[in-house]
Amino acid sequence: MKEHIMTIQEWNHDFDADLEDAKMVFGFYENRKKFQSSQSLDGQFFSNIKAQSGLINGRGRYYTDENSHNEAPLEVFTVEQGQQYRFRVIAAGQLFPWSISVDNHPLTIIATDGFDIEPQIADAFIINAGERYDFVITANQTVDNYYIRAKTLEINRNTTAEAILHYHGANQNVQPTSVPRQCTADDRCVVINCFFPYYPEEYFTDCLPIDGLKLKSDTDPAPPVHQGKFKEYFLNFAFPGIKSFPSTINGRRFVFQQKMFWLILIMPTFLVRKQIVANRNIVFVRILYL
């Protein structure tokens, strides 16, 4: 089966990485008004940083607040009619989860984060920063160009990324005219990897969370548990990025001691170096307490 690799990330037209970091900490102002963090369907807050668009394999379009764009060229994935293709999707961004779909083509999800799963058909899947998903499509539609769409889950902003699924033989210079699938009460959509239990009813969309997927083959079983000798710990890492809410692990943060000490390694003499070569267990350390 032929493959395509697709990376997805957010993009901002206005500032570089250093300024982005400063705005993440101190806030972002636009036309003298403080930018309000966008929210997801379940009320969670996203980033303090505004993303104007997204990039797929480094290509995307600069969208204005009026939803117009600069008509920049998009990434093109070429397929042959009647063939199947595997797409390996990598979320290379850091701010937003993305919902990914292909117009007129259902997706068969077959792997996540390097693990094969039982094939699951869906209309779209959600991918978070650092995650990987593999899906298969069958190029069984009319020879034409179709949009590959990625959209953040923000409810008060429209942040999108696009690419083109190009059937060999179609005019590559013509922009796609395809539209996303319309979900209805009689023909509901399915989205994989939701981080909330359900969509609002008017979306006519069903969620399949990550724990609803099944591993294809258990070739790496969990280690045996010895009673009384095995303990399991869960570590919840949080990095809000602002001083009033410092980074924590399980709700606790590290505080440096008031008194520090220095650990100084003394370089050995030539003879001692020769001895270290013969006996690597010799280490010279001097500790100075302040």
Coordinates of N, CA and C in Angstrom, one line a residue, residues 2-232:
K2 N 0.6 2.2 -0.9 CA 1.4 3.4 -1.0 C 1.0 4.3 0.2
E3 N 2.0 5.2 0.6 CA 1.8 6.0 1.8 C 2.1 7.5 1.5
H4 N 1.5 8.3 2.3 CA 1.8 9.7 2.4 C 2.0 10.1 3.8
I5 N 2.9 11.0 4.1 CA 3.2 11.5 5.4 C 2.6 13.0 5.5
M6 N 1.9 13.2 6.6 CA 1.3 14.6 6.7 C 1.5 15.1 8.1
T7 N 2.1 16.3 8.2 CA 2.3 16.9 9.5 C 1.4 18.1 9.6
I8 N 0.9 18.4 10.8 CA -0.1 19.5 11.0 C 0.4 20.3 12.2
Q9 N 0.3 21.6 12.0 CA 0.7 22.5 13.1 C 0.0 23.9 12.9
E10 N -0.1 24.6 14.0 CA -0.7 26.0 13.9 C 0.4 27.0 13.4
W11 N -0.1 28.1 13.0 CA 0.8 29.1 12.4 C 0.3 30.5 12.7
N12 N 1.2 31.5 13.0 CA 0.8 32.8 13.3 C 1.6 33.8 12.4
H13 N 1.0 34.7 11.8 CA 1.6 35.6 10.8 C 2.4 36.8 11.4
D14 N 2.2 37.0 12.7 CA 2.6 38.3 13.3 C 4.0 38.3 14.0
F15 N 4.4 37.2 14.6 CA 5.5 37.2 15.5 C 6.3 35.9 15.5
D16 N 7.6 36.0 16.0 CA 8.5 34.9 16.0 C 8.3 34.1 17.3
A17 N 9.2 33.1 17.5 CA 9.1 32.2 18.6 C 9.3 33.0 19.9
D18 N 10.3 33.9 20.0 CA 10.6 34.6 21.2 C 9.4 35.5 21.6
L19 N 8.9 36.2 20.7 CA 7.7 37.1 21.0 C 6.5 36.2 21.4
E20 N 6.4 35.1 20.7 CA 5.3 34.2 21.1 C 5.4 33.7 22.5
D21 N 6.6 33.4 23.0 CA 6.8 33.0 24.4 C 6.4 34.1 25.3
A22 N 6.8 35.4 25.0 CA 6.5 36.5 25.8 C 5.0 36.7 25.9
K23 N 4.3 36.6 24.8 CA 2.9 36.8 24.7 C 2.2 35.7 25.5
M24 N 2.7 34.5 25.5 CA 2.1 33.4 26.2 C 2.1 33.7 27.7
V25 N 3.2 34.4 28.2 CA 3.3 34.7 29.6 C 2.5 35.9 30.0
F26 N 2.7 37.0 29.2 CA 2.1 38.3 29.6 C 0.8 38.6 29.0
G27 N 0.4 37.8 28.0 CA -0.9 38.1 27.3 C -0.7 38.7 25.9
F28 N -1.7 38.7 25.2 CA -1.7 39.1 23.8 C -2.7 40.1 23.5
Y29 N -2.3 41.3 23.0 CA -3.1 42.4 22.7 C -3.3 42.6 21.2
E30 N -4.5 42.9 20.8 CA -4.8 43.1 19.4 C -5.7 44.3 19.3
N31 N -5.2 45.4 18.6 CA -6.0 46.7 18.5 C -6.3 47.2 19.9
R32 N -5.3 47.1 20.8 CA -5.4 47.6 22.2 C -6.4 46.9 23.0
K33 N -6.8 45.7 22.6 CA -7.7 44.9 23.4 C -7.1 43.6 23.7
K34 N -7.2 43.1 24.9 CA -6.5 41.9 25.3 C -7.2 40.7 24.7
F35 N -6.4 39.9 24.0 CA -7.0 38.7 23.4 C -7.5 37.7 24.4
Q36 N -8.7 37.2 24.2 CA -9.3 36.3 25.2 C -9.0 34.8 24.6
S37 N -8.6 34.0 25.5 CA -8.3 32.6 25.2 C -9.5 32.0 24.6
S38 N -9.3 31.2 23.5 CA -10.4 30.5 22.9 C -10.8 29.3 23.7
Q39 N -12.0 28.8 23.5 CA -12.5 27.7 24.2 C -12.9 26.5 23.4
S40 N -13.0 25.3 24.0 CA -13.4 24.1 23.3 C -14.9 24.0 23.5
L41 N -15.5 22.9 23.0 CA -16.9 22.7 23.1 C -17.3 22.4 24.6
D42 N -16.4 21.8 25.3 CA -16.7 21.5 26.7 C -16.3 22.6 27.7
G43 N -15.9 23.8 27.2 CA -15.6 24.9 28.0 C -14.1 25.0 28.4
Q44 N -13.3 24.1 28.0 CA -11.9 24.2 28.3 C -11.2 25.4 27.5
F45 N -10.2 26.0 28.2 CA -9.5 27.1 27.6 C -8.3 26.6 26.8
F46 N -8.1 27.2 25.6 CA -6.9 26.9 24.9 C -5.8 28.0 25.2
S47 N -5.0 28.3 24.2 CA -3.9 29.1 24.4 C -4.2 30.6 24.4
N48 N -3.3 31.4 25.1 CA -3.4 32.8 25.0 C -2.9 33.4 23.7
I49 N -2.4 32.5 22.9 CA -1.8 33.0 21.6 C -2.8 32.7 20.5
K50 N -2.9 33.7 19.6 CA -3.8 33.6 18.4 C -3.1 32.9 17.3
A51 N -3.8 31.9 16.7 CA -3.3 31.3 15.5 C -4.1 31.7 14.3
Q52 N -3.5 32.2 13.3 CA -4.3 32.7 12.1 C -4.6 31.6 11.1
S53 N -3.9 30.5 11.2 CA -4.1 29.4 10.3 C -3.3 28.2 10.8
G54 N -3.3 27.2 9.9 CA -2.5 26.0 10.2 C -1.7 25.6 9.0
L55 N -0.7 24.8 9.2 CA 0.2 24.3 8.1 C 0.1 22.8 8.0
I56 N 0.0 22.3 6.8 CA 0.1 20.9 6.5 C 1.3 20.7 5.6
N57 N 2.3 20.0 6.2 CA 3.6 19.8 5.5 C 4.2 21.2 5.2
G58 N 4.0 22.1 6.1 CA 4.7 23.4 5.9 C 3.9 24.4 5.0
R59 N 2.8 24.0 4.5 CA 2.0 24.9 3.6 C 0.7 25.2 4.1
G60 N 0.2 26.4 3.9 CA -1.1 26.9 4.4 C -1.4 28.2 3.9
R61 N -2.5 28.8 4.3 CA -3.0 30.1 3.9 C -3.2 31.0 5.0
Y62 N -2.9 32.3 4.8 CA -3.0 33.3 5.8 C -4.5 33.8 5.8
Y63 N -5.2 33.4 6.8 CA -6.6 33.8 6.9 C -6.8 35.1 7.7
T64 N -7.6 36.0 7.2 CA -8.0 37.2 8.0 C -9.2 37.0 8.8
D65 N -9.5 37.9 9.7 CA -10.7 37.8 10.5 C -12.0 37.8 9.7
E66 N -11.9 38.3 8.4 CA -13.1 38.2 7.6 C -13.2 36.9 6.8
N67 N -12.3 35.9 7.2 CA -12.3 34.6 6.6 C -11.8 34.6 5.1
S68 N -11.2 35.6 4.7 CA -10.5 35.6 3.4 C -9.1 35.2 3.6
H69 N -8.4 34.8 2.5 CA -7.0 34.3 2.6 C -6.2 34.8 1.4
N70 N -4.9 34.5 1.5 CA -4.0 35.0 0.5 C -3.8 34.1 -0.7
E71 N -4.6 33.0 -0.8 CA -4.5 32.1 -2.0 C -3.1 31.5 -2.1
A72 N -2.4 31.3 -1.0 CA -1.1 30.6 -1.1 C -1.3 29.1 -1.6
P73 N -0.4 28.5 -2.3 CA -0.5 27.1 -2.7 C -0.5 26.2 -1.5
L74 N -1.3 25.1 -1.7 CA -1.5 24.1 -0.6 C -0.7 22.9 -1.0
E75 N -0.4 22.1 0.1 CA 0.2 20.7 -0.2 C -0.7 19.9 -0.9
V76 N -0.2 19.1 -1.9 CA -1.0 18.2 -2.8 C -0.6 16.8 -2.6
F77 N -1.6 15.9 -2.3 CA -1.3 14.5 -2.2 C -2.0 13.8 -3.4
T78 N -1.2 13.2 -4.2 CA -1.7 12.6 -5.5 C -2.1 11.1 -5.3
V79 N -3.2 10.7 -5.8 CA -3.7 9.4 -5.7 C -4.2 8.9 -7.0
E80 N -4.2 7.6 -7.2 CA -4.7 6.9 -8.4 C -6.1 6.4 -8.1
Q81 N -7.0 6.6 -9.0 CA -8.4 6.1 -8.8 C -8.4 4.6 -8.6
G82 N -9.1 4.1 -7.6 CA -9.2 2.7 -7.4 C -8.2 2.1 -6.4
Q83 N -7.2 2.9 -6.0 CA -6.2 2.5 -5.1 C -6.4 2.9 -3.7
Q84 N -5.8 2.2 -2.7 CA -5.9 2.6 -1.3 C -4.5 3.2 -0.9
Y85 N -4.7 4.2 0.0 CA -3.5 4.9 0.5 C -3.5 5.0 2.0
R86 N -2.3 4.9 2.6 CA -2.1 5.1 4.0 C -1.5 6.5 4.3
F87 N -2.2 7.2 5.1 CA -1.7 8.5 5.5 C -1.2 8.4 7.0
R88 N 0.1 8.8 7.2 CA 0.7 8.9 8.5 C 0.7 10.3 8.9
V89 N -0.1 10.6 9.9 CA -0.4 12.0 10.4 C 0.4 12.3 11.7
I90 N 1.1 13.4 11.7 CA 1.9 13.7 12.9 C 1.5 15.1 13.3
A91 N 1.1 15.3 14.5 CA 0.7 16.6 15.1 C 2.0 17.3 15.6
A92 N 2.6 18.2 14.8 CA 3.9 18.8 15.1 C 3.7 20.1 15.8
G93 N 2.5 20.5 16.1 CA 2.2 21.8 16.8 C 2.3 21.7 18.3
Q94 N 1.8 22.8 19.0 CA 1.9 22.8 20.4 C 0.7 23.4 21.1
L95 N -0.2 24.1 20.4 CA -1.3 24.8 21.0 C -2.6 24.2 20.9
F96 N -3.0 23.6 19.8 CA -4.4 23.1 19.6 C -4.5 21.7 19.2
P97 N -5.5 21.0 19.6 CA -5.9 19.7 18.9 C -6.6 20.1 17.6
W98 N -6.5 19.2 16.6 CA -7.1 19.4 15.3 C -8.0 18.2 15.0
S99 N -9.1 18.6 14.3 CA -10.0 17.6 13.8 C -9.8 17.5 12.3
I100 N -9.4 16.3 11.8 CA -9.0 16.1 10.4 C -10.0 15.2 9.7
S101 N -10.3 15.6 8.5 CA -11.2 14.9 7.6 C -10.8 15.1 6.2
V102 N -11.4 14.3 5.3 CA -11.2 14.4 3.8 C -12.6 14.4 3.2
D103 N -12.8 15.4 2.4 CA -14.1 15.5 1.8 C -14.4 14.3 0.9
N104 N -15.7 13.8 1.1 CA -16.2 12.7 0.2 C -15.4 11.3 0.5
H105 N -14.6 11.3 1.5 CA -13.8 10.0 1.7 C -13.9 9.7 3.2
P106 N -14.5 8.6 3.6 CA -14.5 8.1 5.0 C -13.0 7.7 5.3
L107 N -12.7 7.8 6.6 CA -11.3 7.4 7.0 C -11.4 6.1 7.8
T108 N -10.4 5.2 7.5 CA -10.3 4.0 8.3 C -9.1 4.1 9.2
I109 N -9.2 4.4 10.5 CA -8.1 4.6 11.4 C -7.5 3.2 11.7
I110 N -6.2 3.0 11.5 CA -5.6 1.7 11.7 C -4.4 1.7 12.7
A111 N -4.0 2.9 13.1 CA -2.8 2.9 14.1 C -2.8 4.3 14.8
T112 N -2.3 4.2 16.0 CA -2.1 5.4 16.8 C -0.8 5.3 17.6
D113 N 0.0 6.4 17.5 CA 1.3 6.4 18.2 C 2.1 5.2 18.0
G114 N 2.1 4.7 16.8 CA 3.0 3.5 16.5 C 2.4 2.2 16.8
F115 N 1.2 2.1 17.3 CA 0.5 0.8 17.6 C -0.6 0.6 16.7
D116 N -0.6 -0.6 16.0 CA -1.7 -1.0 15.2 C -3.0 -1.3 16.0
I117 N -4.1 -0.8 15.5 CA -5.4 -1.0 16.2 C -6.3 -1.7 15.2
E118 N -7.4 -2.3 15.8 CA -8.5 -2.8 14.9 C -9.0 -1.7 14.0
P119 N -9.1 -1.9 12.7 CA -9.6 -0.8 11.9 C -11.0 -0.2 12.3
Q120 N -11.0 1.1 12.4 CA -12.2 1.8 12.8 C -12.6 2.9 11.8
I121 N -13.8 2.8 11.2 CA -14.2 3.8 10.2 C -14.8 5.0 10.9
A122 N -14.4 6.2 10.4 CA -14.9 7.4 11.0 C -14.9 8.5 9.9
D123 N -15.6 9.5 10.3 CA -15.6 10.7 9.4 C -14.5 11.7 9.6
A124 N -14.0 11.6 10.9 CA -12.9 12.5 11.2 C -12.2 11.9 12.5
F125 N -11.0 12.4 12.8 CA -10.4 12.1 14.1 C -9.7 13.3 14.6
I126 N -9.6 13.3 15.9 CA -8.9 14.5 16.6 C -7.5 14.0 17.0
I127 N -6.6 14.9 16.7 CA -5.2 14.6 17.0 C -4.6 15.8 17.8
N128 N -4.0 15.4 19.0 CA -3.4 16.4 19.9 C -1.9 16.6 19.6
A129 N -1.3 17.6 20.1 CA 0.1 17.9 19.9 C 0.9 16.7 20.3
G130 N 1.8 16.3 19.5 CA 2.7 15.1 19.7 C 2.1 13.8 19.4
E131 N 0.9 13.7 19.0 CA 0.3 12.4 18.7 C 0.5 12.1 17.2
R132 N 0.3 10.8 16.9 CA 0.4 10.3 15.6 C -0.8 9.4 15.3
Y133 N -1.4 9.5 14.1 CA -2.5 8.7 13.7 C -2.3 8.2 12.3
D134 N -2.6 7.0 12.0 CA -2.6 6.5 10.6 C -4.0 6.2 10.2
F135 N -4.3 6.6 9.0 CA -5.6 6.3 8.4 C -5.5 5.8 6.9
V136 N -6.4 5.1 6.5 CA -6.5 4.6 5.1 C -7.7 5.2 4.4
I137 N -7.5 5.6 3.2 CA -8.6 6.0 2.3 C -8.6 5.2 1.0
T138 N -9.8 5.0 0.5 CA -9.9 4.3 -0.8 C -10.3 5.4 -1.9
A139 N -9.5 5.5 -2.9 CA -9.7 6.6 -3.9 C -10.7 6.1 -4.9
N140 N -12.0 6.1 -4.4 CA -13.1 5.5 -5.3 C -14.1 6.6 -5.7
Q141 N -13.7 7.8 -5.7 CA -14.6 8.9 -6.1 C -14.2 9.3 -7.5
T142 N -15.0 10.2 -8.0 CA -14.8 10.8 -9.4 C -13.4 11.5 -9.5
V143 N -12.7 11.3 -10.6 CA -11.4 11.9 -10.7 C -11.6 13.5 -10.6
D144 N -11.0 14.0 -9.6 CA -11.2 15.4 -9.3 C -10.2 15.8 -8.1
N145 N -10.4 17.0 -7.6 CA -9.6 17.5 -6.5 C -10.5 17.6 -5.3
Y146 N -10.1 17.2 -4.1 CA -10.9 17.2 -2.9 C -10.0 17.9 -1.8
Y147 N -10.7 18.6 -0.9 CA -10.0 19.2 0.2 C -9.8 18.2 1.3
I148 N -8.6 18.2 1.9 CA -8.2 17.6 3.2 C -8.3 18.7 4.2
R149 N -9.1 18.6 5.2 CA -9.4 19.7 6.1 C -8.9 19.3 7.5
A150 N -8.3 20.3 8.2 CA -8.0 20.3 9.6 C -8.5 21.5 10.3
K151 N -9.2 21.3 11.4 CA -9.8 22.5 12.0 C -9.6 22.3 13.5
T152 N -9.3 23.4 14.2 CA -9.1 23.3 15.7 C -10.5 23.2 16.3
L153 N -10.6 22.9 17.5 CA -11.9 22.7 18.2 C -12.3 23.9 18.9
E154 N -11.8 25.1 18.5 CA -12.2 26.4 19.1 C -13.7 26.7 18.6
I155 N -14.5 27.1 19.6 CA -15.9 27.4 19.2 C -16.0 28.9 18.9
N156 N -15.1 29.8 19.3 CA -15.2 31.2 19.1 C -14.2 31.7 18.1
R157 N -13.5 30.8 17.4 CA -12.6 31.2 16.3 C -12.7 30.1 15.2
N158 N -12.3 30.5 14.0 CA -12.3 29.6 12.9 C -10.8 29.5 12.5
T159 N -10.1 28.5 13.0 CA -8.7 28.3 12.7 C -8.6 27.0 11.9
T160 N -8.2 27.1 10.6 CA -8.2 25.9 9.7 C -6.9 25.7 9.0
A161 N -6.7 24.5 8.6 CA -5.5 24.2 7.7 C -6.1 23.3 6.6
E162 N -5.6 23.4 5.4 CA -6.1 22.7 4.2 C -5.0 22.1 3.4
A163 N -5.3 21.0 2.7 CA -4.4 20.4 1.7 C -5.4 19.9 0.6
I164 N -4.8 19.3 -0.4 CA -5.6 18.9 -1.6 C -5.3 17.4 -1.9
L165 N -6.4 16.6 -1.9 CA -6.3 15.3 -2.4 C -6.5 15.3 -3.9
H166 N -5.5 15.1 -4.7 CA -5.5 15.2 -6.1 C -5.6 13.9 -6.8
Y167 N -6.6 13.6 -7.5 CA -6.7 12.4 -8.3 C -5.9 12.6 -9.6
H168 N -5.0 11.6 -9.9 CA -4.2 11.6 -11.1 C -5.2 11.8 -12.3
G169 N -4.9 12.8 -13.2 CA -5.8 13.0 -14.3 C -6.7 14.2 -14.2
A170 N -6.9 14.7 -12.9 CA -7.6 15.9 -12.7 C -6.8 17.1 -12.9
N171 N -7.4 18.2 -13.2 CA -6.7 19.5 -13.5 C -6.2 20.0 -12.1
Q172 N -4.9 20.0 -11.9 CA -4.3 20.4 -10.7 C -4.3 21.9 -10.5
N173 N -4.6 22.6 -11.5 CA -4.6 24.1 -11.4 C -6.0 24.6 -11.0
V174 N -7.0 23.7 -10.8 CA -8.3 24.1 -10.4 C -8.5 23.8 -8.9
Q175 N -9.0 24.7 -8.2 CA -9.2 24.5 -6.8 C -10.4 23.6 -6.5
P176 N -10.3 22.8 -5.5 CA -11.4 21.9 -5.2 C -12.7 22.6 -4.9
T177 N -13.8 22.0 -5.3 CA -15.1 22.6 -5.0 C -15.9 21.7 -4.0
S178 N -15.2 20.7 -3.4 CA -15.8 19.8 -2.5 C -16.2 20.5 -1.2
V179 N -17.2 19.9 -0.5 CA -17.6 20.4 0.8 C -17.6 19.3 1.8
P180 N -17.5 19.7 3.1 CA -17.4 18.7 4.2 C -18.8 18.0 4.2
R181 N -18.7 16.8 4.8 CA -20.0 16.0 4.9 C -20.9 16.7 5.9
Q182 N -22.2 16.7 5.6 CA -23.2 17.3 6.5 C -23.7 16.2 7.4
C183 N -23.6 16.3 8.7 CA -24.1 15.4 9.6 C -25.5 15.7 9.9
T184 N -26.4 14.7 10.0 CA -27.8 14.9 10.2 C -28.3 13.9 11.3
A185 N -29.5 14.1 11.7 CA -30.1 13.2 12.7 C -30.2 11.8 12.2
D186 N -30.5 11.6 10.9 CA -30.6 10.3 10.3 C -29.3 9.7 9.8
D187 N -28.3 10.5 9.7 CA -27.0 10.1 9.2 C -25.9 10.8 10.0
R188 N -25.7 10.3 11.2 CA -24.8 10.9 12.1 C -23.3 10.7 11.8
C189 N -22.5 11.6 12.2 CA -21.0 11.4 11.9 C -20.4 10.8 13.1
V190 N -19.2 10.2 12.9 CA -18.4 9.6 13.9 C -17.0 10.3 14.0
V191 N -16.6 10.7 15.2 CA -15.3 11.3 15.4 C -14.5 10.5 16.4
I192 N -13.3 10.2 16.1 CA -12.4 9.4 17.0 C -11.5 10.3 17.8
N193 N -11.3 9.9 19.0 CA -10.3 10.5 19.9 C -10.8 11.8 20.5
C194 N -12.1 11.9 20.8 CA -12.7 13.1 21.5 C -12.1 13.1 22.9
F195 N -11.8 14.3 23.4 CA -11.4 14.4 24.8 C -12.5 14.9 25.7
F196 N -13.7 14.9 25.1 CA -14.9 15.2 25.9 C -15.9 14.1 25.5
P197 N -16.9 13.8 26.4 CA -17.8 12.7 26.2 C -18.7 12.7 25.0
Y198 N -19.1 13.9 24.6 CA -20.1 14.0 23.5 C -20.1 15.4 22.9
Y199 N -20.5 15.5 21.7 CA -20.7 16.8 21.0 C -22.1 17.3 21.4
P200 N -22.3 18.6 21.3 CA -23.7 19.1 21.5 C -24.6 18.4 20.5
E201 N -25.9 18.2 20.9 CA -26.8 17.5 20.1 C -27.0 18.0 18.7
E202 N -26.9 19.3 18.5 CA -27.2 19.9 17.2 C -26.0 19.6 16.2
Y203 N -24.9 19.0 16.7 CA -23.8 18.6 15.8 C -24.1 17.3 15.1
F204 N -25.0 16.5 15.7 CA -25.3 15.2 15.1 C -24.1 14.3 14.9
T205 N -23.2 14.3 15.9 CA -21.9 13.7 15.8 C -21.7 12.8 17.1
D206 N -21.3 11.6 16.9 CA -21.0 10.7 18.0 C -19.5 10.6 18.2
C207 N -19.1 10.5 19.5 CA -17.6 10.5 19.9 C -17.2 9.0 20.1
L208 N -16.0 8.7 19.7 CA -15.4 7.4 20.1 C -14.1 7.8 20.7
P209 N -14.0 7.8 22.1 CA -12.8 8.1 22.7 C -11.7 7.1 22.5
I210 N -10.4 7.5 22.9 CA -9.3 6.6 22.6 C -9.4 5.3 23.3
D211 N -10.1 5.2 24.5 CA -10.2 3.9 25.1 C -11.3 3.0 24.5
G212 N -11.9 3.5 23.4 CA -12.9 2.7 22.7 C -12.2 2.0 21.5
L213 N -10.9 2.3 21.3 CA -10.2 1.6 20.2 C -9.6 0.3 20.8
K214 N -9.4 -0.7 20.0 CA -8.8 -2.0 20.4 C -7.5 -2.2 19.7
L215 N -6.5 -2.7 20.5 CA -5.2 -3.1 20.0 C -5.4 -4.3 19.0
K216 N -4.7 -4.2 17.9 CA -4.9 -5.3 16.9 C -4.3 -6.6 17.4
S217 N -3.1 -6.5 18.0 CA -2.5 -7.7 18.5 C -1.7 -7.4 19.8
D218 N -1.8 -8.1 20.8 CA -1.1 -7.9 22.1 C 0.2 -8.6 22.1
T219 N 1.2 -8.1 21.4 CA 2.5 -8.7 21.3 C 3.4 -8.2 22.4
D220 N 3.0 -7.3 23.1 CA 3.9 -6.8 24.2 C 3.1 -6.7 25.5
P221 N 2.8 -7.8 26.1 CA 2.0 -7.9 27.3 C 2.6 -7.1 28.5
A222 N 1.8 -6.7 29.4 CA 2.3 -6.0 30.6 C 3.1 -7.0 31.4
P223 N 4.1 -6.5 32.1 CA 5.0 -7.3 33.0 C 4.2 -7.9 34.1
P224 N 4.5 -9.1 34.6 CA 3.8 -9.8 35.7 C 3.8 -9.0 36.9
V225 N 2.8 -9.0 37.7 CA 2.7 -8.2 38.9 C 3.0 -9.2 40.1
H226 N 4.0 -8.8 40.9 CA 4.3 -9.6 42.1 C 3.7 -8.9 43.3
Q227 N 2.8 -9.7 44.0 CA 2.1 -9.1 45.1 C 3.0 -8.5 46.1
G228 N 2.7 -7.2 46.5 CA 3.5 -6.6 47.5 C 4.8 -5.9 47.0
K229 N 5.2 -6.1 45.8 CA 6.4 -5.5 45.3 C 6.1 -4.6 44.1
F230 N 4.9 -4.5 43.7 CA 4.6 -3.7 42.5 C 3.7 -2.5 42.9
K231 N 4.2 -1.3 42.4 CA 3.4 -0.1 42.7 C 3.2 0.7 41.4
E232 N 2.0 1.2 41.2 CA 1.7 2.0 40.0 C 1.5 3.5 40.4

